[in-house]
Amino acid sequence: MLPASFEYHRASSLEEALDLLSTFGEGAKVLAGGQSLIPLMKLRFASPEHLVDVNHIAGLDGIAEADGVLRIGSLVRHNALAASDVIGARYPTIAAAAPQVADPIVRNLGTIGGSLAHADPAGDLGSVMLALGASVVLRSTRGERTLPMSEFLVDTFETAISADEILTEIRVPAPSARAGGTYLKLERKVGDFATVGVAVYLVLSNGTIERAGIGLTGVGLKNIEPEQAEAALAGAEPTEERFAEAARLAAEASHPASDVRGSAEYKRHMVDIYVRRGLSTAFDSARAA
Amino acid sequence: MKVTVKVNGVERTADVESRLLLVHLIREVLGLTGTHIGCDTTHCGACTVLLDGTPVKSCTMFGVQADGREITTVEGLATNGQLDAVQEAFKEEHGLQCGFCTPAMMLVGASLLERNPDPTEDDVRWAISGNICRCTGYMNIVKAIQTAARAKAAASEPASV
């Protein structure tokens, strides 16, 4: 399949890339890993006139924790995310999700920033970042702004990013207390989109839940943060009954559609099961932290 | 656009449209047809090549993106007419049936052995999980990659006196 013609621009600095986007506006698209954009272009769902290749911009692929914030550069490939020591040691929700994105070869090119900006409701990392309370940094020639994930994700394939902005960094609050988490993904085979995915994050303090974050994949028009389920956990004792109640609320907040991967009823049931299971795993890892 | 790539150790330059996919650059412009096109939708992995040693799906990358980089295709595995250990092992273990997925499977296997010279069966299955064999001949593909690992280990052992 041949995409529509476009002009290719290899940006060597962030400033150059931002200038190009500012010049071309809606006619331009940022090319990072290309693992979602190129298939869309081949299917002619997207036909940008200009592609701004950001792969050669230095400094966008770092992973570092400092001053209570984990900063992940938007060009970090999924396999680099999965191999990161700091993430493996302190961010179990990301560590569990990264090796489950697509397949190992796609993960060699696909980037975290591209995945989030693509805003596929079946994308795994959007749910992870909702659960962790992360935010994204958006840069343009006009300046820089930071948006929480919940505001960044607008609708299916739609985010709050402007045509002249580049997502440069993801900021995740560092776990301050005893924290745990995981990502559970139901898929028919490696490389398939999630039938259902659930990201869970728990922070414990003096035997109670200080904060709970949950993100749901593939069961709505975008990644869903079931706020009532989170609220039911905050300040509560971490008991089986409480986890079951939160799971029920999360399933209620999901809006799955019936398709080849399963019926809406089945998917909603799996949200319930996976949230319960995820909370229990997150609790165990938080206690061990 | 002008693109210069080092393919299997040889520098090649071509003038191509920016929308030309890397797999078409390799097959149609450079004439290396060992790289196959399967699904053309990033699922099957038949078009996998090594980009600076890392497996990528060449149907999901533009040729212009490869400018200045090194590409290894299946044609680059053998040296001086001598099959690579992975190729030899695929022959020994019947690691192929129809052969369509084979170039990609061998490249992924070779790349795995670079990083992990002694992979478990699980490691191998994980590594090839982005590559589909529609003959479902996975058993022998896994065996072949592990056989290649053993052959390479034996070859690198110092000769006994």
Coordinates of C-alpha atoms in Angstrom, one line a residue:
Chain A
M1 CA 0.0 0.0 0.0
L2 CA 1.3 3.4 -1.0
P3 CA 0.6 6.4 1.1
A4 CA -0.3 9.7 -0.5
S5 CA 2.7 11.9 -1.4
F6 CA 4.2 14.1 1.2
E7 CA 7.2 16.2 1.8
Y8 CA 9.7 14.7 4.3
H9 CA 11.6 16.9 6.7
R10 CA 14.3 15.5 9.0
A11 CA 14.5 17.9 12.0
S12 CA 17.9 18.0 13.7
S13 CA 16.7 20.1 16.7
L14 CA 13.5 20.6 18.6
E15 CA 13.5 24.3 17.5
E16 CA 13.7 23.3 13.9
A17 CA 10.8 20.8 14.3
L18 CA 8.7 23.4 16.1
D19 CA 9.4 26.0 13.3
L20 CA 8.3 23.5 10.7
L21 CA 5.1 22.7 12.5
S22 CA 4.4 26.4 13.0
T23 CA 4.9 27.0 9.3
F24 CA 2.8 24.0 8.0
G25 CA 0.1 23.9 10.7
E26 CA -2.6 21.3 10.1
G27 CA -0.8 20.1 7.0
A28 CA 2.0 18.6 9.0
K29 CA 2.3 15.5 11.2
V30 CA 5.1 14.6 13.6
L31 CA 6.8 11.3 12.6
A32 CA 8.3 9.5 15.7
G33 CA 8.2 5.7 15.7
G34 CA 5.7 5.7 12.9
Q35 CA 4.1 2.4 14.1
S36 CA 0.6 3.9 14.1
L37 CA 1.0 6.8 11.8
I38 CA 2.5 4.9 8.8
P39 CA -0.2 2.2 8.8
L40 CA -2.8 5.1 8.9
M41 CA -1.1 6.8 6.0
K42 CA -1.0 3.5 4.0
L43 CA -4.7 3.0 4.6
R44 CA -5.2 6.7 3.6
F45 CA -6.9 7.5 6.8
A46 CA -4.2 10.1 7.2
S47 CA -2.7 12.1 4.3
P48 CA -0.4 14.8 5.8
E49 CA 1.3 17.0 3.2
H50 CA 4.4 17.3 5.4
L51 CA 6.1 14.8 7.8
V52 CA 8.4 16.2 10.4
D53 CA 10.8 13.4 11.5
V54 CA 11.8 14.0 15.1
N55 CA 13.8 10.8 15.5
H56 CA 17.1 12.6 15.2
I57 CA 16.4 15.2 17.8
A58 CA 18.8 14.8 20.7
G59 CA 17.6 14.8 24.3
L60 CA 14.1 13.5 23.8
D61 CA 14.8 9.9 24.8
G62 CA 15.8 10.2 28.5
I63 CA 14.3 8.5 31.5
A64 CA 15.2 10.1 34.8
E65 CA 13.7 10.6 38.3
A66 CA 14.5 13.8 40.2
D67 CA 12.7 16.0 42.7
G68 CA 9.8 13.6 43.0
V69 CA 9.1 13.4 39.3
L70 CA 9.9 10.8 36.8
R71 CA 10.5 12.4 33.4
I72 CA 10.2 10.2 30.3
G73 CA 11.3 11.7 27.0
S74 CA 8.6 11.3 24.3
L75 CA 11.0 9.5 22.0
V76 CA 11.6 6.7 24.4
R77 CA 10.9 3.4 22.6
H78 CA 8.7 0.9 24.3
N79 CA 11.5 -1.6 24.6
A80 CA 13.7 1.0 26.3
L81 CA 10.9 1.7 28.7
A82 CA 10.6 -2.0 29.4
A83 CA 14.4 -2.3 30.0
S84 CA 14.7 0.8 32.2
D85 CA 16.2 0.1 35.7
V86 CA 14.4 3.0 37.4
I87 CA 11.0 2.0 35.9
G88 CA 11.6 -1.7 36.8
A89 CA 12.4 -0.8 40.4
R90 CA 9.9 1.9 41.1
Y91 CA 7.1 2.0 38.6
P92 CA 5.5 -1.5 38.4
T93 CA 2.5 -0.2 36.4
I94 CA 4.7 1.0 33.6
A95 CA 7.0 -1.9 33.8
A96 CA 4.1 -4.3 33.5
A97 CA 2.5 -2.5 30.5
A98 CA 5.6 -1.7 28.4
P99 CA 6.4 -5.3 27.3
Q100 CA 2.8 -5.9 26.4
V101 CA 2.5 -3.0 23.9
A102 CA 2.1 -4.5 20.3
D103 CA 4.9 -7.0 19.6
P104 CA 8.7 -7.0 20.2
I105 CA 9.6 -5.7 16.8
V106 CA 7.1 -2.8 16.9
R107 CA 8.4 -2.0 20.3
N108 CA 11.8 -1.4 18.8
L109 CA 10.5 1.7 17.0
G110 CA 7.2 2.7 18.7
T111 CA 7.6 5.5 21.2
I112 CA 5.7 6.4 24.4
G113 CA 5.0 10.0 23.1
G114 CA 3.7 8.7 19.8
S115 CA 1.5 6.1 21.5
L116 CA -0.1 8.8 23.8
A117 CA -0.5 11.4 21.1
H118 CA -2.2 8.8 18.8
A119 CA -4.9 8.4 21.5
D120 CA -6.1 5.0 20.4
P121 CA -8.7 3.9 23.0
A122 CA -7.1 0.5 22.8
G123 CA -3.7 1.9 23.5
D124 CA -2.2 0.6 26.7
L125 CA -0.1 3.5 27.9
G126 CA -2.9 6.1 28.1
S127 CA -4.5 4.0 30.8
V128 CA -1.2 3.6 32.6
M129 CA -0.7 7.3 32.7
L130 CA -4.2 8.0 33.8
A131 CA -3.8 5.6 36.7
L132 CA -0.4 7.2 37.7
G133 CA -1.8 10.7 37.5
A134 CA 0.8 11.7 34.9
S135 CA 0.9 14.8 32.8
V136 CA 2.3 15.6 29.4
V137 CA 4.5 18.6 28.3
L138 CA 3.6 20.2 25.1
R139 CA 6.0 22.5 23.3
S140 CA 5.5 25.0 20.5
T141 CA 7.1 28.1 19.2
R142 CA 4.6 29.9 21.4
G143 CA 5.9 28.3 24.6
E144 CA 5.3 25.3 26.8
R145 CA 2.3 24.0 28.7
T146 CA 1.7 21.0 30.9
L147 CA -1.6 19.1 30.8
P148 CA -2.8 16.3 33.0
M149 CA -3.4 13.0 31.1
S150 CA -7.1 13.3 31.9
E151 CA -7.3 16.6 30.0
F152 CA -4.9 15.6 27.3
L153 CA -7.1 12.7 26.1
V154 CA -10.2 14.1 24.5
D155 CA -11.8 11.4 22.3
T156 CA -11.0 8.6 20.0
F157 CA -7.7 9.5 18.2
E158 CA -8.2 13.0 19.5
T159 CA -6.1 14.9 22.1
A160 CA -5.8 18.5 23.3
I161 CA -2.5 18.9 21.3
S162 CA -2.5 21.7 18.8
A163 CA -1.1 21.3 15.3
D164 CA 2.0 23.3 16.1
E165 CA 2.8 21.5 19.3
I166 CA 5.1 18.5 20.0
L167 CA 4.7 16.3 23.0
T168 CA 8.2 16.4 24.5
E169 CA 7.9 14.8 27.9
I170 CA 5.7 12.7 30.2
R171 CA 5.9 13.5 33.9
V172 CA 4.9 10.9 36.4
P173 CA 4.7 11.7 40.1
A174 CA 7.3 9.6 42.0
P175 CA 5.9 7.1 44.5
S176 CA 6.3 8.8 47.8
A177 CA 5.1 6.1 50.1
R178 CA 4.4 2.4 49.9
A179 CA 3.1 2.0 46.4
G180 CA 2.3 -0.8 44.0
G181 CA 0.7 -1.4 40.7
T182 CA 0.3 -3.5 37.6
Y183 CA -1.1 -3.7 34.1
L184 CA -3.3 -6.6 33.1
K185 CA -4.1 -7.1 29.4
L186 CA -6.4 -9.6 27.8
E187 CA -5.5 -10.1 24.2
R188 CA -6.2 -12.8 21.7
K189 CA -2.6 -13.0 20.6
V190 CA 0.7 -11.0 20.8
G191 CA 0.4 -7.8 18.8
D192 CA -3.4 -7.6 19.0
F193 CA -5.1 -4.7 20.5
A194 CA -6.4 -5.2 24.0
T195 CA -9.8 -6.9 24.3
V196 CA -9.6 -5.3 27.8
G197 CA -6.7 -3.7 29.6
V198 CA -6.6 -2.5 33.2
A199 CA -3.9 -0.3 34.8
V200 CA -3.9 -0.1 38.6
Y201 CA -1.9 2.0 41.0
L202 CA -2.2 2.0 44.8
V203 CA -0.4 4.1 47.4
L204 CA -0.7 2.8 51.0
S205 CA -0.2 4.9 54.2
N206 CA -0.6 3.6 57.8
G207 CA -2.6 0.6 56.7
T208 CA -5.1 2.5 54.5
I209 CA -5.2 3.4 50.9
E210 CA -3.9 6.9 50.4
R211 CA -4.5 7.1 46.7
A212 CA -5.8 4.7 44.0
G213 CA -5.4 5.2 40.3
I214 CA -7.2 3.1 37.7
G215 CA -7.1 3.3 33.9
L216 CA -9.2 1.2 31.5
T217 CA -8.1 0.2 27.9
G218 CA -10.3 -0.8 25.0
V219 CA -13.7 -0.4 26.7
G220 CA -14.8 3.1 25.6
L221 CA -14.2 5.9 23.2
K222 CA -10.9 6.7 24.9
N223 CA -8.8 5.4 27.9
I224 CA -11.2 5.7 30.9
E225 CA -10.4 6.7 34.4
P226 CA -13.2 5.3 36.6
E227 CA -13.2 8.1 39.2
Q228 CA -15.9 6.7 41.4
A229 CA -14.0 3.4 41.7
E230 CA -10.9 5.4 42.6
A231 CA -12.9 7.5 45.2
A232 CA -14.3 4.3 46.7
L233 CA -10.7 3.2 47.5
A234 CA -9.2 6.5 48.7
G235 CA -8.9 6.6 52.5
A236 CA -10.4 3.1 52.8
E237 CA -9.0 -0.1 54.3
P238 CA -7.5 -2.4 51.6
T239 CA -10.0 -5.3 52.0
E240 CA -11.3 -7.8 49.5
E241 CA -14.8 -6.3 49.8
R242 CA -13.5 -2.8 49.1
F243 CA -11.6 -4.1 46.0
A244 CA -14.7 -5.9 44.8
E245 CA -16.8 -2.7 45.2
A246 CA -14.2 -0.7 43.3
A247 CA -14.1 -3.3 40.5
R248 CA -17.9 -3.2 40.2
L249 CA -17.8 0.6 39.9
A250 CA -15.0 0.4 37.3
A251 CA -17.1 -2.0 35.2
E252 CA -20.0 0.4 35.5
A253 CA -17.8 3.2 34.2
S254 CA -16.8 1.2 31.1
H255 CA -18.6 1.5 27.8
P256 CA -17.4 -1.4 25.7
A257 CA -18.7 -2.2 22.3
S258 CA -19.4 -5.7 21.0
D259 CA -16.9 -6.7 18.3
V260 CA -14.8 -9.6 17.0
R261 CA -12.9 -9.6 20.3
G262 CA -16.0 -10.2 22.4
S263 CA -19.4 -9.0 23.5
A264 CA -19.9 -5.8 25.5
E265 CA -21.2 -7.9 28.4
Y266 CA -18.0 -10.1 28.4
K267 CA -15.7 -7.2 28.3
R268 CA -17.5 -5.4 31.1
H269 CA -17.3 -8.6 33.1
M270 CA -13.5 -8.8 32.4
V271 CA -13.1 -5.2 33.6
D272 CA -14.6 -6.3 36.9
I273 CA -12.4 -9.4 37.1
Y274 CA -9.2 -7.6 36.1
V275 CA -9.7 -4.6 38.4
R276 CA -10.2 -6.9 41.3
R277 CA -7.2 -9.0 40.4
G278 CA -5.1 -5.9 39.6
L279 CA -5.9 -4.3 43.0
S280 CA -4.9 -7.4 44.8
T281 CA -1.6 -7.6 42.9
A282 CA -1.0 -3.9 43.4
F283 CA -1.7 -4.3 47.2
D284 CA 0.7 -7.2 47.5
S285 CA 3.5 -5.3 45.7
A286 CA 2.8 -2.1 47.8
R287 CA 3.0 -4.1 51.0
A288 CA 6.4 -5.5 49.9
A289 CA 7.7 -2.1 48.8
Chain B
M1 CA 15.0 12.5 -2.3
K2 CA 18.4 11.1 -2.2
V3 CA 18.9 8.2 0.2
T4 CA 22.2 6.6 1.1
V5 CA 22.1 3.4 3.1
K6 CA 24.7 0.7 3.9
V7 CA 23.0 -2.5 2.9
N8 CA 24.8 -5.7 4.0
G9 CA 28.0 -3.7 4.2
V10 CA 27.8 -2.0 0.8
E11 CA 26.9 1.6 0.5
R12 CA 24.0 2.2 -1.9
T13 CA 22.5 5.5 -3.0
A14 CA 19.1 6.0 -4.6
D15 CA 16.8 8.8 -5.5
V16 CA 13.3 7.9 -4.3
E17 CA 9.9 9.4 -3.4
S18 CA 9.6 10.1 0.3
R19 CA 6.5 8.0 0.4
L20 CA 8.4 4.9 -0.7
L21 CA 8.4 2.3 2.1
L22 CA 11.7 0.9 3.2
V23 CA 10.6 -2.6 2.0
H24 CA 10.0 -1.3 -1.5
L25 CA 13.4 0.5 -1.5
I26 CA 15.1 -2.8 -0.5
R27 CA 13.2 -5.0 -2.9
E28 CA 12.4 -2.9 -6.0
V29 CA 15.1 -0.2 -6.0
L30 CA 18.0 -2.2 -4.5
G31 CA 16.9 -5.5 -6.0
L32 CA 17.2 -7.5 -2.8
T33 CA 14.1 -9.7 -2.9
G34 CA 14.9 -11.9 0.1
T35 CA 12.9 -9.5 2.2
H36 CA 9.3 -10.4 1.9
I37 CA 6.0 -8.5 2.0
G38 CA 3.4 -10.3 3.9
C39 CA 0.4 -8.5 5.5
D40 CA 1.6 -5.0 4.7
T41 CA -0.1 -3.9 7.9
T42 CA 2.6 -4.3 10.6
H43 CA 1.3 -7.6 11.9
C44 CA 3.1 -10.5 10.3
G45 CA 6.8 -9.5 10.4
A46 CA 7.7 -11.1 7.1
C47 CA 9.4 -7.8 6.0
T48 CA 11.7 -7.6 9.1
V49 CA 15.2 -6.4 8.5
L50 CA 17.9 -5.2 10.9
L51 CA 18.3 -1.5 11.2
D52 CA 21.7 -0.8 12.8
G53 CA 21.3 -4.3 14.2
T54 CA 17.8 -3.9 15.6
P55 CA 14.8 -5.8 14.0
V56 CA 12.2 -3.4 12.4
K57 CA 9.3 -4.0 10.1
S58 CA 10.4 -2.5 6.9
C59 CA 6.8 -2.1 5.7
T60 CA 6.3 0.4 8.5
M61 CA 9.1 2.8 7.9
F62 CA 9.9 5.1 5.0
G63 CA 13.0 4.6 2.9
V64 CA 14.1 8.2 3.6
Q65 CA 14.1 7.4 7.3
A66 CA 16.9 4.9 6.7
D67 CA 19.2 7.5 5.2
G68 CA 22.7 7.2 6.7
R69 CA 21.9 4.0 8.5
E70 CA 22.9 0.3 8.2
I71 CA 20.5 -2.3 7.0
T72 CA 21.0 -6.1 7.2
T73 CA 18.8 -8.2 5.0
V74 CA 18.7 -12.0 4.8
E75 CA 21.2 -11.7 1.9
G76 CA 23.7 -10.3 4.3
L77 CA 23.7 -13.3 6.7
A78 CA 26.1 -15.5 4.9
T79 CA 29.7 -14.5 4.5
N80 CA 31.9 -15.6 1.6
G81 CA 29.4 -18.3 0.6
Q82 CA 29.4 -19.7 4.1
L83 CA 26.0 -19.9 5.8
D84 CA 25.5 -18.1 9.1
A85 CA 25.0 -20.4 12.1
V86 CA 21.3 -19.5 12.2
Q87 CA 20.9 -20.4 8.5
E88 CA 22.8 -23.7 9.0
A89 CA 20.5 -24.5 11.9
F90 CA 17.3 -23.7 10.0
K91 CA 18.5 -26.2 7.4
E92 CA 19.4 -28.9 10.0
E93 CA 16.3 -28.6 12.1
H94 CA 13.7 -28.1 9.3
G95 CA 13.1 -24.6 10.5
L96 CA 11.1 -23.8 7.4
Q97 CA 8.2 -25.2 5.4
C98 CA 7.0 -22.8 2.7
G99 CA 9.9 -20.4 3.5
F100 CA 8.0 -17.2 3.4
C101 CA 8.6 -16.1 7.0
T102 CA 12.1 -17.6 7.0
P103 CA 14.3 -14.6 6.1
A104 CA 12.6 -12.5 8.9
M105 CA 12.7 -15.4 11.4
M106 CA 16.5 -15.9 10.8
L107 CA 17.2 -12.2 11.1
V108 CA 15.3 -12.0 14.4
G109 CA 17.0 -15.2 15.6
A110 CA 20.5 -13.8 14.7
S111 CA 19.7 -10.5 16.4
L112 CA 18.5 -12.4 19.5
L113 CA 21.7 -14.4 19.7
E114 CA 23.7 -11.2 19.6
R115 CA 22.0 -10.0 22.7
N116 CA 21.4 -13.3 24.4
P117 CA 23.8 -16.1 23.3
D118 CA 22.1 -18.7 25.4
P119 CA 18.3 -18.1 25.1
T120 CA 15.7 -20.4 26.8
E121 CA 12.8 -21.7 24.7
D122 CA 10.7 -18.9 26.3
D123 CA 13.3 -16.2 25.3
V124 CA 13.1 -17.4 21.7
R125 CA 9.3 -17.6 21.6
W126 CA 9.2 -14.1 23.1
A127 CA 11.7 -12.8 20.5
I128 CA 9.8 -14.2 17.5
S129 CA 6.3 -13.3 18.8
G130 CA 6.1 -10.4 16.3
N131 CA 6.7 -12.8 13.4
I132 CA 4.0 -15.1 12.1
C133 CA 4.7 -18.5 10.5
R134 CA 1.5 -19.3 8.6
C135 CA 2.6 -23.0 8.2
T136 CA 2.7 -22.9 12.1
G137 CA 6.1 -24.4 12.1
Y138 CA 7.1 -22.7 15.3
M139 CA 8.5 -25.9 17.0
N140 CA 11.3 -26.2 14.5
I141 CA 12.0 -22.5 14.2
V142 CA 12.5 -22.4 18.0
K143 CA 14.7 -25.5 17.9
A144 CA 16.7 -24.0 15.0
I145 CA 17.5 -20.8 16.9
Q146 CA 18.5 -22.8 20.0
T147 CA 20.6 -25.1 17.8
A148 CA 22.3 -22.1 16.3
A149 CA 23.1 -20.8 19.8
R150 CA 24.8 -24.0 20.7
A151 CA 26.7 -24.1 17.5
K152 CA 28.0 -20.6 18.0
A153 CA 28.9 -21.4 21.6
A154 CA 30.8 -24.5 20.5
A155 CA 32.6 -22.5 17.7
S156 CA 33.7 -19.8 20.1
E157 CA 35.2 -22.2 22.7
P158 CA 38.9 -22.3 22.6
A159 CA 40.3 -25.4 20.9
S160 CA 41.5 -28.0 23.4
V161 CA 45.1 -28.9 23.4

